[in-house]
C-alpha positions as CSV (number, residue, x, y, z in Angstrom):
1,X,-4.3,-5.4,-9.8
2,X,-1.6,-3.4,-8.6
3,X,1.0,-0.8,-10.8
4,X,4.2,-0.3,-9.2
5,X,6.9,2.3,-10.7
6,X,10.1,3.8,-9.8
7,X,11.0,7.3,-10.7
8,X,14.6,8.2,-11.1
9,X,14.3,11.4,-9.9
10,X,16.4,14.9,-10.2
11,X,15.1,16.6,-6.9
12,X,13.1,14.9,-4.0
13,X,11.2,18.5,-2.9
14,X,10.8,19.4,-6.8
15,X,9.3,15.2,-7.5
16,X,7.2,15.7,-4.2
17,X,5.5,19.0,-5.1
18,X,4.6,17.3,-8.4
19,X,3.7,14.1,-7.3
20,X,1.0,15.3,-5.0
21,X,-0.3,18.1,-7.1
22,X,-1.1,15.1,-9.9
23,X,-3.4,13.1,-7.0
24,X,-6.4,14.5,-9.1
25,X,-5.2,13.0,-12.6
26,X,-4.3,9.9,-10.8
27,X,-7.3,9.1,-9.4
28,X,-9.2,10.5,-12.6
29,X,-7.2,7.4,-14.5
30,X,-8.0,5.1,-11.7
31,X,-4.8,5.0,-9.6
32,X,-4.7,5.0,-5.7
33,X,-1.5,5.6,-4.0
34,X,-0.9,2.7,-1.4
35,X,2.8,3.7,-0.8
36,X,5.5,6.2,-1.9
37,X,9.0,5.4,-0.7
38,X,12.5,7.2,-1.2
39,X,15.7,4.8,-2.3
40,X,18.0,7.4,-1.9
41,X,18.1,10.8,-3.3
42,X,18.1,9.8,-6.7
43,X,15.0,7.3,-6.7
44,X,11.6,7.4,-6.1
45,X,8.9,4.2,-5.8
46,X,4.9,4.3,-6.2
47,X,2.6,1.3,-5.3
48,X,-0.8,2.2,-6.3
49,X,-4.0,0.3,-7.0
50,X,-5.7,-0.1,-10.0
51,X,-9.0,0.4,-10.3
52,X,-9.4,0.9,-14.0
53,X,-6.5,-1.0,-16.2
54,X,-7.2,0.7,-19.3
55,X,-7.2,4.1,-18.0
56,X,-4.0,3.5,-15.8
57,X,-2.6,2.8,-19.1
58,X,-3.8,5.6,-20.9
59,X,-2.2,7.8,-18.0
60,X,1.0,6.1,-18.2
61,X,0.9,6.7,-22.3
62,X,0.2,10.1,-21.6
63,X,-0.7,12.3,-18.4
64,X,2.3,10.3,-17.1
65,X,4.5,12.3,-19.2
66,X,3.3,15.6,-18.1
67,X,3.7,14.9,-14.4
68,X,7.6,13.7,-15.3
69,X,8.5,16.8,-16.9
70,X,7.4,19.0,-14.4
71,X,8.0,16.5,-11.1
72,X,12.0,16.1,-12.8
73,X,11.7,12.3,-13.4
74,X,15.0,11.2,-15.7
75,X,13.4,7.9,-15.8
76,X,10.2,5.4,-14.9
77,X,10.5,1.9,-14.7
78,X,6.5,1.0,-14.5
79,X,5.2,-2.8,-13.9
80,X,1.3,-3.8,-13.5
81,X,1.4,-7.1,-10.9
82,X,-1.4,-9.5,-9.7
83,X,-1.6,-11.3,-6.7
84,X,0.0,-14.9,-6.9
């Protein structure tokens, strides 16, 4: 299983900074980064395996928010997809 979610984002340097100082929660709730792209300067995408569903969901619920106060985020748009 995979979790894919776009930030809108305020700052890319401020998102960045915040981004990789979470790493340890991340992985702590079962997330590995596979990708982090840029869609312009507003937007921010995150492709990570999941390696523990119900903890990636508990981050999201909660942790998540922490990181997106601090990284900037004005918005998340999160989706957990399977292989076909």
């Amino acid at each position: 299983m995979q979790l894919i979610i776009r930030y809108g984002i305020q700052d890319l340097t401020r998102f960045r900074t915040a981004f990789d100082a979470d790493a340890e929660d991340r992985g702590n709730a079962g997330l590995t980064l596979l990708q982090l792209w840029t869609e312009g300067a507003g937007h921010a995408w995150a492709l990570f395996q999941v390696n523990d569903a119900k903890s990636a969901r508990e981050w999201l619920d909660g942790a998540a928010a922490v990181f997106a106060s601090q990284a900037g985020v004005t918005a998340t748009d999160a989706h957990f997809l399977e292989t076909a």
